[in-house]
Amino acid sequence: MHWSAEPAGVNAILLRFGERMDPALSACIHQLGQRLRACLGDSLLNITPAYTTLLLEYDLRLEDYDSLLARLTPLLNHQPESAPETRSEVIHIPVFYDPHTTGPDLTALAERCQCSVEQLIHLHSSREYRVYALGFAPGFAYMGELDSRLISARRETPRSRVPAGSVAIADNQTAIYPIESPGGWHLLGRTPMKLFNVDADPPALLQPGQAVRFHAVDRDTYLSLGGTL
């Protein structure tokens, strides 16, 4: 697997492996991160996988950039081109899809996609997604890939307030806003599940490499699970 390395701040190395979102590459990066953690031990403070990169933060008391790169090189040069097939537990996310309350963009998106709201909900909830990366906000998981009929650019005007738990799409991805924040993605619904808990280990419910499925629930079920409107 081709790779390159570059400094990222005073105590980090950014490893690059490609240029586009790909499930097979994501699996390789995820498994490589686990392998490097096992091989390099206390030298690594944190490992952050993303779509095509792996960020390694290291302990300056134990390593510098050159010494860590020297240890990484043989490990990376012998990294398999593909990751062994593994199956993680699927995380099921209940979602109340409703154009009048939790999903204010459902109707406009359905018109743009030339389908009914019900068909749009089915397209979004009928496939399995992979968590590629965390970012933007604590616990915000970028997941892909959408059915090609749902691919939509971000909103021209972002909202100043998006409620926590909002399930959204933009470009070729879907995500859940873990906390109330501004946002420019299209809102389809809302989940009562808590995506980020500072007291949990790990704090973020969704982690890179995991599989996720959304399933539609009605209003009463959503409220009984702790959802708010």
PDB file of C-alpha atoms in Angstrom:
ATOM      1  CA  MET A   1       0.000   0.000   0.000  1.00  0.00           C
ATOM      2  CA  HIS A   2       1.537   3.302  -1.107  1.00  0.00           C
ATOM      3  CA  TRP A   3       2.054   5.808   1.688  1.00  0.00           C
ATOM      4  CA  SER A   4       3.658   9.134   2.483  1.00  0.00           C
ATOM      5  CA  ALA A   5       4.422  10.905   5.751  1.00  0.00           C
ATOM      6  CA  GLU A   6       4.642  14.513   6.856  1.00  0.00           C
ATOM      7  CA  PRO A   7       4.953  16.399  10.152  1.00  0.00           C
ATOM      8  CA  ALA A   8       1.709  17.627  11.702  1.00  0.00           C
ATOM      9  CA  GLY A   9       2.522  19.991  14.537  1.00  0.00           C
ATOM     10  CA  VAL A  10       5.262  19.499  17.091  1.00  0.00           C
ATOM     11  CA  ASN A  11       4.475  15.895  18.038  1.00  0.00           C
ATOM     12  CA  ALA A  12       2.479  14.250  15.263  1.00  0.00           C
ATOM     13  CA  ILE A  13       2.976  12.447  11.970  1.00  0.00           C
ATOM     14  CA  LEU A  14       0.304  12.432   9.283  1.00  0.00           C
ATOM     15  CA  LEU A  15       0.321   9.308   7.115  1.00  0.00           C
ATOM     16  CA  ARG A  16      -1.419   9.532   3.722  1.00  0.00           C
ATOM     17  CA  PHE A  17      -2.627   6.502   1.763  1.00  0.00           C
ATOM     18  CA  GLY A  18      -4.914   7.720  -1.010  1.00  0.00           C
ATOM     19  CA  GLU A  19      -7.105  10.488  -2.327  1.00  0.00           C
ATOM     20  CA  ARG A  20     -10.710   9.283  -2.240  1.00  0.00           C
ATOM     21  CA  MET A  21     -13.227   7.719   0.138  1.00  0.00           C
ATOM     22  CA  ASP A  22     -13.146   3.944  -0.206  1.00  0.00           C
ATOM     23  CA  PRO A  23     -14.425   1.256   2.205  1.00  0.00           C
ATOM     24  CA  ALA A  24     -11.502  -1.092   1.523  1.00  0.00           C
ATOM     25  CA  LEU A  25      -8.933   1.652   2.143  1.00  0.00           C
ATOM     26  CA  SER A  26     -10.767   2.703   5.297  1.00  0.00           C
ATOM     27  CA  ALA A  27     -10.609  -0.882   6.582  1.00  0.00           C
ATOM     28  CA  CYS A  28      -6.856  -1.013   5.891  1.00  0.00           C
ATOM     29  CA  ILE A  29      -6.269   2.270   7.716  1.00  0.00           C
ATOM     30  CA  HIS A  30      -8.362   1.169  10.685  1.00  0.00           C
ATOM     31  CA  GLN A  31      -6.502  -2.137  11.034  1.00  0.00           C
ATOM     32  CA  LEU A  32      -3.144  -0.436  10.521  1.00  0.00           C
ATOM     33  CA  GLY A  33      -3.945   1.886  13.407  1.00  0.00           C
ATOM     34  CA  GLN A  34      -4.579  -1.100  15.663  1.00  0.00           C
ATOM     35  CA  ARG A  35      -1.338  -2.743  14.522  1.00  0.00           C
ATOM     36  CA  LEU A  36       0.738   0.391  15.114  1.00  0.00           C
ATOM     37  CA  ARG A  37      -0.729   0.844  18.577  1.00  0.00           C
ATOM     38  CA  ALA A  38       0.286  -2.721  19.436  1.00  0.00           C
ATOM     39  CA  CYS A  39       3.786  -2.352  17.954  1.00  0.00           C
ATOM     40  CA  LEU A  40       4.668   1.141  19.161  1.00  0.00           C
ATOM     41  CA  GLY A  41       3.032   1.034  22.579  1.00  0.00           C
ATOM     42  CA  ASP A  42       3.654   3.987  24.874  1.00  0.00           C
ATOM     43  CA  SER A  43       5.316   6.009  22.118  1.00  0.00           C
ATOM     44  CA  LEU A  44       1.865   6.800  20.710  1.00  0.00           C
ATOM     45  CA  LEU A  45      -0.470   9.103  22.620  1.00  0.00           C
ATOM     46  CA  ASN A  46      -3.331   9.080  20.150  1.00  0.00           C
ATOM     47  CA  ILE A  47      -4.272   7.583  16.776  1.00  0.00           C
ATOM     48  CA  THR A  48      -6.853   9.305  14.582  1.00  0.00           C
ATOM     49  CA  PRO A  49      -7.993   7.504  11.418  1.00  0.00           C
ATOM     50  CA  ALA A  50      -9.807   9.410   8.673  1.00  0.00           C
ATOM     51  CA  TYR A  51     -10.854   8.771   5.065  1.00  0.00           C
ATOM     52  CA  THR A  52      -7.371   8.412   3.571  1.00  0.00           C
ATOM     53  CA  THR A  53      -5.063   9.368   6.443  1.00  0.00           C
ATOM     54  CA  LEU A  54      -3.852   8.256   9.841  1.00  0.00           C
ATOM     55  CA  LEU A  55      -2.681  10.857  12.363  1.00  0.00           C
ATOM     56  CA  LEU A  56      -0.194   9.610  14.959  1.00  0.00           C
ATOM     57  CA  GLU A  57       0.458  11.790  18.005  1.00  0.00           C
ATOM     58  CA  TYR A  58       3.583  10.705  19.865  1.00  0.00           C
ATOM     59  CA  ASP A  59       5.256  11.278  23.218  1.00  0.00           C
ATOM     60  CA  LEU A  60       8.149  13.712  22.773  1.00  0.00           C
ATOM     61  CA  ARG A  61       9.829  12.249  25.828  1.00  0.00           C
ATOM     62  CA  LEU A  62      10.197   8.940  23.980  1.00  0.00           C
ATOM     63  CA  GLU A  63      10.363   9.817  20.282  1.00  0.00           C
ATOM     64  CA  ASP A  64      11.057  12.568  17.807  1.00  0.00           C
ATOM     65  CA  TYR A  65       9.833  12.743  14.219  1.00  0.00           C
ATOM     66  CA  ASP A  66      12.870  11.042  12.689  1.00  0.00           C
ATOM     67  CA  SER A  67      13.082   8.217  15.217  1.00  0.00           C
ATOM     68  CA  LEU A  68       9.384   7.406  14.952  1.00  0.00           C
ATOM     69  CA  LEU A  69       9.453   7.534  11.162  1.00  0.00           C
ATOM     70  CA  ALA A  70      12.385   5.107  11.197  1.00  0.00           C
ATOM     71  CA  ARG A  71      10.325   2.683  13.292  1.00  0.00           C
ATOM     72  CA  LEU A  72       7.236   3.180  11.137  1.00  0.00           C
ATOM     73  CA  THR A  73       8.895   2.631   7.763  1.00  0.00           C
ATOM     74  CA  PRO A  74       9.380  -1.168   7.916  1.00  0.00           C
ATOM     75  CA  LEU A  75       5.909  -1.613   9.394  1.00  0.00           C
ATOM     76  CA  LEU A  76       4.292   0.443   6.645  1.00  0.00           C
ATOM     77  CA  ASN A  77       6.320  -1.136   3.854  1.00  0.00           C
ATOM     78  CA  HIS A  78       5.024  -4.556   4.870  1.00  0.00           C
ATOM     79  CA  GLN A  79       1.408  -3.480   5.260  1.00  0.00           C
ATOM     80  CA  PRO A  80      -0.937  -5.705   3.167  1.00  0.00           C
ATOM     81  CA  GLU A  81      -2.671  -4.101   0.190  1.00  0.00           C
ATOM     82  CA  SER A  82      -6.043  -5.186   1.568  1.00  0.00           C
ATOM     83  CA  ALA A  83      -7.397  -5.817   5.038  1.00  0.00           C
ATOM     84  CA  PRO A  84      -8.777  -9.224   6.057  1.00  0.00           C
ATOM     85  CA  GLU A  85     -12.561  -9.331   5.986  1.00  0.00           C
ATOM     86  CA  THR A  86     -13.873  -8.444   9.433  1.00  0.00           C
ATOM     87  CA  ARG A  87     -17.420  -7.903  10.614  1.00  0.00           C
ATOM     88  CA  SER A  88     -18.064  -5.414  13.377  1.00  0.00           C
ATOM     89  CA  GLU A  89     -21.302  -5.315  15.309  1.00  0.00           C
ATOM     90  CA  VAL A  90     -23.863  -3.138  13.555  1.00  0.00           C
ATOM     91  CA  ILE A  91     -25.068  -0.181  15.615  1.00  0.00           C
ATOM     92  CA  HIS A  92     -28.774   0.459  15.073  1.00  0.00           C
ATOM     93  CA  ILE A  93     -29.959   4.053  15.303  1.00  0.00           C
ATOM     94  CA  PRO A  94     -33.706   4.744  15.751  1.00  0.00           C
ATOM     95  CA  VAL A  95     -34.824   7.819  13.802  1.00  0.00           C
ATOM     96  CA  PHE A  96     -38.076   9.764  13.778  1.00  0.00           C
ATOM     97  CA  TYR A  97     -38.287  11.006  10.191  1.00  0.00           C
ATOM     98  CA  ASP A  98     -40.947  13.716  10.030  1.00  0.00           C
ATOM     99  CA  PRO A  99     -41.112  16.623   7.553  1.00  0.00           C
ATOM    100  CA  HIS A 100     -43.126  18.754   9.979  1.00  0.00           C
ATOM    101  CA  THR A 101     -40.847  18.528  13.021  1.00  0.00           C
ATOM    102  CA  THR A 102     -37.560  16.616  12.998  1.00  0.00           C
ATOM    103  CA  GLY A 103     -36.869  16.516   9.241  1.00  0.00           C
ATOM    104  CA  PRO A 104     -37.474  19.991   7.811  1.00  0.00           C
ATOM    105  CA  ASP A 105     -35.551  19.213   4.601  1.00  0.00           C
ATOM    106  CA  LEU A 106     -37.349  15.962   3.746  1.00  0.00           C
ATOM    107  CA  THR A 107     -39.950  17.465   1.420  1.00  0.00           C
ATOM    108  CA  ALA A 108     -37.549  19.639  -0.579  1.00  0.00           C
ATOM    109  CA  LEU A 109     -35.049  16.793  -0.895  1.00  0.00           C
ATOM    110  CA  ALA A 110     -37.752  14.390  -2.058  1.00  0.00           C
ATOM    111  CA  GLU A 111     -38.776  16.846  -4.772  1.00  0.00           C
ATOM    112  CA  ARG A 112     -35.154  17.279  -5.846  1.00  0.00           C
ATOM    113  CA  CYS A 113     -34.614  13.513  -5.911  1.00  0.00           C
ATOM    114  CA  GLN A 114     -37.922  13.002  -7.756  1.00  0.00           C
ATOM    115  CA  CYS A 115     -39.309  10.601  -5.193  1.00  0.00           C
ATOM    116  CA  SER A 116     -41.806  10.619  -2.353  1.00  0.00           C
ATOM    117  CA  VAL A 117     -40.845  11.397   1.232  1.00  0.00           C
ATOM    118  CA  GLU A 118     -41.524   7.750   2.083  1.00  0.00           C
ATOM    119  CA  GLN A 119     -39.190   6.574  -0.684  1.00  0.00           C
ATOM    120  CA  LEU A 120     -36.479   8.968   0.467  1.00  0.00           C
ATOM    121  CA  ILE A 121     -36.732   7.641   4.020  1.00  0.00           C
ATOM    122  CA  HIS A 122     -36.474   4.100   2.670  1.00  0.00           C
ATOM    123  CA  LEU A 123     -33.404   4.967   0.598  1.00  0.00           C
ATOM    124  CA  HIS A 124     -31.672   6.437   3.631  1.00  0.00           C
ATOM    125  CA  SER A 125     -32.603   3.703   6.107  1.00  0.00           C
ATOM    126  CA  SER A 126     -32.256   0.619   3.905  1.00  0.00           C
ATOM    127  CA  ARG A 127     -28.469   0.457   3.693  1.00  0.00           C
ATOM    128  CA  GLU A 128     -25.521  -0.035   6.001  1.00  0.00           C
ATOM    129  CA  TYR A 129     -23.060   2.802   6.514  1.00  0.00           C
ATOM    130  CA  ARG A 130     -19.423   2.819   7.548  1.00  0.00           C
ATOM    131  CA  VAL A 131     -18.002   5.339  10.005  1.00  0.00           C
ATOM    132  CA  TYR A 132     -15.047   6.901   8.204  1.00  0.00           C
ATOM    133  CA  ALA A 133     -13.953   9.631  10.593  1.00  0.00           C
ATOM    134  CA  LEU A 134     -14.843  11.820  13.565  1.00  0.00           C
ATOM    135  CA  GLY A 135     -14.675  15.600  13.377  1.00  0.00           C
ATOM    136  CA  PHE A 136     -16.430  18.987  13.322  1.00  0.00           C
ATOM    137  CA  ALA A 137     -17.867  18.474  16.828  1.00  0.00           C
ATOM    138  CA  PRO A 138     -17.221  15.922  19.610  1.00  0.00           C
ATOM    139  CA  GLY A 139     -18.787  12.639  18.501  1.00  0.00           C
ATOM    140  CA  PHE A 140     -19.734  13.852  15.001  1.00  0.00           C
ATOM    141  CA  ALA A 141     -19.253  10.748  12.827  1.00  0.00           C
ATOM    142  CA  TYR A 142     -18.899  11.037   9.063  1.00  0.00           C
ATOM    143  CA  MET A 143     -20.588   7.993   7.510  1.00  0.00           C
ATOM    144  CA  GLY A 144     -20.913   6.775   3.948  1.00  0.00           C
ATOM    145  CA  GLU A 145     -21.827   6.105   1.377  1.00  0.00           C
ATOM    146  CA  LEU A 146     -25.283   7.343   0.426  1.00  0.00           C
ATOM    147  CA  ASP A 147     -27.477   5.852  -2.256  1.00  0.00           C
ATOM    148  CA  SER A 148     -26.486   7.807  -5.366  1.00  0.00           C
ATOM    149  CA  ARG A 149     -30.022   9.194  -5.661  1.00  0.00           C
ATOM    150  CA  LEU A 150     -29.611  11.014  -2.334  1.00  0.00           C
ATOM    151  CA  ILE A 151     -26.327  12.783  -3.049  1.00  0.00           C
ATOM    152  CA  SER A 152     -26.899  16.495  -2.442  1.00  0.00           C
ATOM    153  CA  ALA A 153     -24.625  19.473  -1.935  1.00  0.00           C
ATOM    154  CA  ARG A 154     -24.698  21.193   1.430  1.00  0.00           C
ATOM    155  CA  ARG A 155     -27.319  23.857   2.034  1.00  0.00           C
ATOM    156  CA  GLU A 156     -26.466  27.233   0.537  1.00  0.00           C
ATOM    157  CA  THR A 157     -27.329  28.873   3.857  1.00  0.00           C
ATOM    158  CA  PRO A 158     -26.355  26.913   6.985  1.00  0.00           C
ATOM    159  CA  ARG A 159     -28.703  26.913   9.952  1.00  0.00           C
ATOM    160  CA  SER A 160     -27.574  28.780  13.041  1.00  0.00           C
ATOM    161  CA  ARG A 161     -29.074  26.053  15.238  1.00  0.00           C
ATOM    162  CA  VAL A 162     -29.361  22.329  14.576  1.00  0.00           C
ATOM    163  CA  PRO A 163     -30.805  20.270  17.466  1.00  0.00           C
ATOM    164  CA  ALA A 164     -28.739  17.488  19.010  1.00  0.00           C
ATOM    165  CA  GLY A 165     -29.571  14.101  17.515  1.00  0.00           C
ATOM    166  CA  SER A 166     -30.441  15.492  14.083  1.00  0.00           C
ATOM    167  CA  VAL A 167     -29.806  12.967  11.306  1.00  0.00           C
ATOM    168  CA  ALA A 168     -28.548  14.664   8.173  1.00  0.00           C
ATOM    169  CA  ILE A 169     -27.003  14.167   4.743  1.00  0.00           C
ATOM    170  CA  ALA A 170     -24.606  16.171   2.588  1.00  0.00           C
ATOM    171  CA  ASP A 171     -22.647  15.222  -0.513  1.00  0.00           C
ATOM    172  CA  ASN A 172     -22.133  11.444  -0.322  1.00  0.00           C
ATOM    173  CA  GLN A 173     -22.332  11.181   3.453  1.00  0.00           C
ATOM    174  CA  THR A 174     -24.699  10.995   6.386  1.00  0.00           C
ATOM    175  CA  ALA A 175     -24.139  12.044   9.987  1.00  0.00           C
ATOM    176  CA  ILE A 176     -25.798  12.758  13.321  1.00  0.00           C
ATOM    177  CA  TYR A 177     -25.291  16.062  15.111  1.00  0.00           C
ATOM    178  CA  PRO A 178     -24.204  14.971  18.619  1.00  0.00           C
ATOM    179  CA  ILE A 179     -24.773  18.374  20.215  1.00  0.00           C
ATOM    180  CA  GLU A 180     -26.767  21.456  19.316  1.00  0.00           C
ATOM    181  CA  SER A 181     -24.690  23.487  16.882  1.00  0.00           C
ATOM    182  CA  PRO A 182     -24.797  25.411  13.623  1.00  0.00           C
ATOM    183  CA  GLY A 183     -24.866  23.200  10.545  1.00  0.00           C
ATOM    184  CA  GLY A 184     -25.265  23.166   6.790  1.00  0.00           C
ATOM    185  CA  TRP A 185     -26.373  19.578   6.171  1.00  0.00           C
ATOM    186  CA  HIS A 186     -29.908  18.594   5.119  1.00  0.00           C
ATOM    187  CA  LEU A 187     -31.989  17.407   8.087  1.00  0.00           C
ATOM    188  CA  LEU A 188     -33.992  14.193   7.618  1.00  0.00           C
ATOM    189  CA  GLY A 189     -34.978  13.283  11.158  1.00  0.00           C
ATOM    190  CA  ARG A 190     -33.780  12.948  14.718  1.00  0.00           C
ATOM    191  CA  THR A 191     -32.603  10.164  16.996  1.00  0.00           C
ATOM    192  CA  PRO A 192     -33.107  10.026  20.777  1.00  0.00           C
ATOM    193  CA  MET A 193     -29.730   8.305  21.203  1.00  0.00           C
ATOM    194  CA  LYS A 194     -26.913  10.232  22.867  1.00  0.00           C
ATOM    195  CA  LEU A 195     -23.894  10.339  20.592  1.00  0.00           C
ATOM    196  CA  PHE A 196     -21.412  11.870  23.020  1.00  0.00           C
ATOM    197  CA  ASN A 197     -20.956  11.353  26.755  1.00  0.00           C
ATOM    198  CA  VAL A 198     -17.857  12.788  28.374  1.00  0.00           C
ATOM    199  CA  ASP A 199     -18.099  10.204  31.182  1.00  0.00           C
ATOM    200  CA  ALA A 200     -18.177   7.207  28.815  1.00  0.00           C
ATOM    201  CA  ASP A 201     -15.154   5.325  27.484  1.00  0.00           C
ATOM    202  CA  PRO A 202     -14.865   6.147  24.668  1.00  0.00           C
ATOM    203  CA  PRO A 203     -16.939   9.340  24.927  1.00  0.00           C
ATOM    204  CA  ALA A 204     -18.173   9.064  21.317  1.00  0.00           C
ATOM    205  CA  LEU A 205     -20.746   6.334  20.665  1.00  0.00           C
ATOM    206  CA  LEU A 206     -19.662   5.927  17.035  1.00  0.00           C
ATOM    207  CA  GLN A 207     -16.060   5.114  16.153  1.00  0.00           C
ATOM    208  CA  PRO A 208     -14.194   4.814  12.827  1.00  0.00           C
ATOM    209  CA  GLY A 209     -14.580   1.376  11.300  1.00  0.00           C
ATOM    210  CA  GLN A 210     -17.995   0.674  12.814  1.00  0.00           C
ATOM    211  CA  ALA A 211     -21.105  -0.229  10.822  1.00  0.00           C
ATOM    212  CA  VAL A 212     -24.321   1.736  11.326  1.00  0.00           C
ATOM    213  CA  ARG A 213     -27.932   1.274  10.254  1.00  0.00           C
ATOM    214  CA  PHE A 214     -30.802   3.715  10.687  1.00  0.00           C
ATOM    215  CA  HIS A 215     -34.347   2.501  11.221  1.00  0.00           C
ATOM    216  CA  ALA A 216     -37.513   4.569  11.220  1.00  0.00           C
ATOM    217  CA  VAL A 217     -39.642   4.813  14.374  1.00  0.00           C
ATOM    218  CA  ASP A 218     -42.937   6.592  14.945  1.00  0.00           C
ATOM    219  CA  ARG A 219     -43.465   9.667  17.093  1.00  0.00           C
ATOM    220  CA  ASP A 220     -44.599   7.797  20.201  1.00  0.00           C
ATOM    221  CA  THR A 221     -41.630   5.427  20.093  1.00  0.00           C
ATOM    222  CA  TYR A 222     -39.234   8.319  19.575  1.00  0.00           C
ATOM    223  CA  LEU A 223     -40.643  10.173  22.581  1.00  0.00           C
ATOM    224  CA  SER A 224     -40.701   7.036  24.745  1.00  0.00           C
ATOM    225  CA  LEU A 225     -36.976   6.588  24.049  1.00  0.00           C
ATOM    226  CA  GLY A 226     -36.259  10.073  25.360  1.00  0.00           C
ATOM    227  CA  GLY A 227     -36.547  12.097  22.167  1.00  0.00           C
ATOM    228  CA  THR A 228     -37.664  15.720  22.210  1.00  0.00           C
ATOM    229  CA  LEU A 229     -39.508  17.885  19.696  1.00  0.00           C
TER     230      LEU A 229
END
